[in-house]
PDB file of C-alpha atoms in Angstrom:
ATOM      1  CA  UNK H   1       7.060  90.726  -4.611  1.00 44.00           C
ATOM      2  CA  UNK H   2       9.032  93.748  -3.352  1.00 53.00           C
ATOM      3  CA  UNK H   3       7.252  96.566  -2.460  1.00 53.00           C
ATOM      4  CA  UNK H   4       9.622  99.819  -3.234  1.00 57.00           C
ATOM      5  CA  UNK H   5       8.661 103.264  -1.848  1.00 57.00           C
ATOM      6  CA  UNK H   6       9.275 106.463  -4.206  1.00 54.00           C
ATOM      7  CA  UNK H   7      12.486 106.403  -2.330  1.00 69.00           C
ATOM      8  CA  UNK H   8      13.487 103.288  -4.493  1.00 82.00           C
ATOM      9  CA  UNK H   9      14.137 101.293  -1.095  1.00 86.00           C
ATOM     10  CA  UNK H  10      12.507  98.530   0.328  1.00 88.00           C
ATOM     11  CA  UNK H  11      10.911  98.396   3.829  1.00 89.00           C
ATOM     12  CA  UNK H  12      13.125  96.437   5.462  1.00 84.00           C
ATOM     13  CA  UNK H  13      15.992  98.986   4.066  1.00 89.00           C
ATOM     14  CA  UNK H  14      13.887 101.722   5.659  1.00 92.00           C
ATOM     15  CA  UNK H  15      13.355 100.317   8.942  1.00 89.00           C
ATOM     16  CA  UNK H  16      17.388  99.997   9.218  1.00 89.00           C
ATOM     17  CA  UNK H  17      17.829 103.156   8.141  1.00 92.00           C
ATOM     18  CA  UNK H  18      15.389 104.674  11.020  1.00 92.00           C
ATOM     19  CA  UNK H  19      17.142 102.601  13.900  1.00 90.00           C
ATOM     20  CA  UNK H  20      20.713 103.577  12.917  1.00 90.00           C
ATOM     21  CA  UNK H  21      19.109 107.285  13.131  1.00 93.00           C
ATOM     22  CA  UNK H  22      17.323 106.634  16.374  1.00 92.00           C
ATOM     23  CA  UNK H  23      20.584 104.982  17.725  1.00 90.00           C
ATOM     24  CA  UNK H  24      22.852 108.075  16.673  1.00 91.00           C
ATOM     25  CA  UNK H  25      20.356 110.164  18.010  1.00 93.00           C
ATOM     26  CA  UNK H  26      19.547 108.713  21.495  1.00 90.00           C
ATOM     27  CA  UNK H  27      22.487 107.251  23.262  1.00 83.00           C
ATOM     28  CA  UNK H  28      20.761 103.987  24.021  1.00 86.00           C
ATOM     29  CA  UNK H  29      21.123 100.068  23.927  1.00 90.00           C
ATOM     30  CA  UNK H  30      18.242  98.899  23.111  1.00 92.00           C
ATOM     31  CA  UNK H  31      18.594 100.510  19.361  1.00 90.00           C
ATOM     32  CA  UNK H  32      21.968  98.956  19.214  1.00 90.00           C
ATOM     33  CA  UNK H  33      20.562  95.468  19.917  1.00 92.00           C
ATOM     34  CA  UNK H  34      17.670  95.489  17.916  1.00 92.00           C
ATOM     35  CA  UNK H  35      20.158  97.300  14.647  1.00 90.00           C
ATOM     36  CA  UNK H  36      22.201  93.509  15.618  1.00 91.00           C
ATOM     37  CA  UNK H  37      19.178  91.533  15.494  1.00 92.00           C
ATOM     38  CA  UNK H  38      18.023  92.981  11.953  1.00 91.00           C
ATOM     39  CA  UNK H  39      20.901  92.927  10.396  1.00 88.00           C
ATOM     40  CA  UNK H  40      21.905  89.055  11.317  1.00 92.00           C
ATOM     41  CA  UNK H  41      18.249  88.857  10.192  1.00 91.00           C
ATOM     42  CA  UNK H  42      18.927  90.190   6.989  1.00 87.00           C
ATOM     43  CA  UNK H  43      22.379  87.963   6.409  1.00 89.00           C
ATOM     44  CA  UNK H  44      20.953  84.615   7.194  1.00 91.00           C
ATOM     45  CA  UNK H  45      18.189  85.555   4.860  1.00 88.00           C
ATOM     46  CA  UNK H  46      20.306  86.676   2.364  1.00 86.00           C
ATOM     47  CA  UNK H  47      22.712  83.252   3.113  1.00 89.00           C
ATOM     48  CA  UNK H  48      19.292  81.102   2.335  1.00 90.00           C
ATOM     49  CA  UNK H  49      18.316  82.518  -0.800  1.00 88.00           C
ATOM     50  CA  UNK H  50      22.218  82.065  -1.660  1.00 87.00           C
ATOM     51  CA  UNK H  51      22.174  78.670  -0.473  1.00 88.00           C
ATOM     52  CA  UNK H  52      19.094  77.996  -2.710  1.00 87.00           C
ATOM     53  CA  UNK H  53      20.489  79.656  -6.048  1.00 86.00           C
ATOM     54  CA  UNK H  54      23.582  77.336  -6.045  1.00 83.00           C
ATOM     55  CA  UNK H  55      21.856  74.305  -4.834  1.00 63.00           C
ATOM     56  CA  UNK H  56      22.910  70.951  -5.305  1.00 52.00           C
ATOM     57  CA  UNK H  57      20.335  68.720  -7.436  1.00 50.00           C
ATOM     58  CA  UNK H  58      17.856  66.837  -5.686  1.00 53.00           C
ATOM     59  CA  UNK H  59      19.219  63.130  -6.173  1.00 51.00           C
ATOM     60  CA  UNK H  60      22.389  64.361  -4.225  1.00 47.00           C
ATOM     61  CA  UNK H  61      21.013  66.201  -1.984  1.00 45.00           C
ATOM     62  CA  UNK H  62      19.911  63.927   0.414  1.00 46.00           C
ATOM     63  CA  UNK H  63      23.342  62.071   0.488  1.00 48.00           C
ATOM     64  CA  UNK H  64      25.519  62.258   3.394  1.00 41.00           C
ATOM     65  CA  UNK H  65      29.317  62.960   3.427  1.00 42.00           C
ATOM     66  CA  UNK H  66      31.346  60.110   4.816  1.00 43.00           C
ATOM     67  CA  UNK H  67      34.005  60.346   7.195  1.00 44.00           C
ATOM     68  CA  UNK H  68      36.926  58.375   7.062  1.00 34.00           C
TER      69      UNK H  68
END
């Protein structure tokens, strides 16, 4: 479940939103760093639930590729 604020935007949205303010606003690295950590947070979540839409079916799964 996704929990929406009146804004129409979810938390995590929020939360990114308030660190690329902070980081504008005070010149320093730590908000850069932590803006980089969320937002490869965000992709390699996004890349899983990608990953799991398109999935392969669970016979071939398992299989391994060969190499010739």
């Amino acid at each position: 479940m996704i929990f929406r604020s009146s804004e129409g935007r979810t938390p995590d949205q929020q939360l990114a939103d308030y660190v690329v303010i902070l980081h504008q606003v005070k010149d320093d690295s730590f908000y850069a760093t932590f803006l980089s950590v969320l937002n490869n947070s965000r992709k390699h979540y996004a890349d899983i639930l990608a990953r799991r839409k398109g999935k392969e079916p669970k016979a071939e799964a398992g299989k391994v590729a060969e190499i010739n």
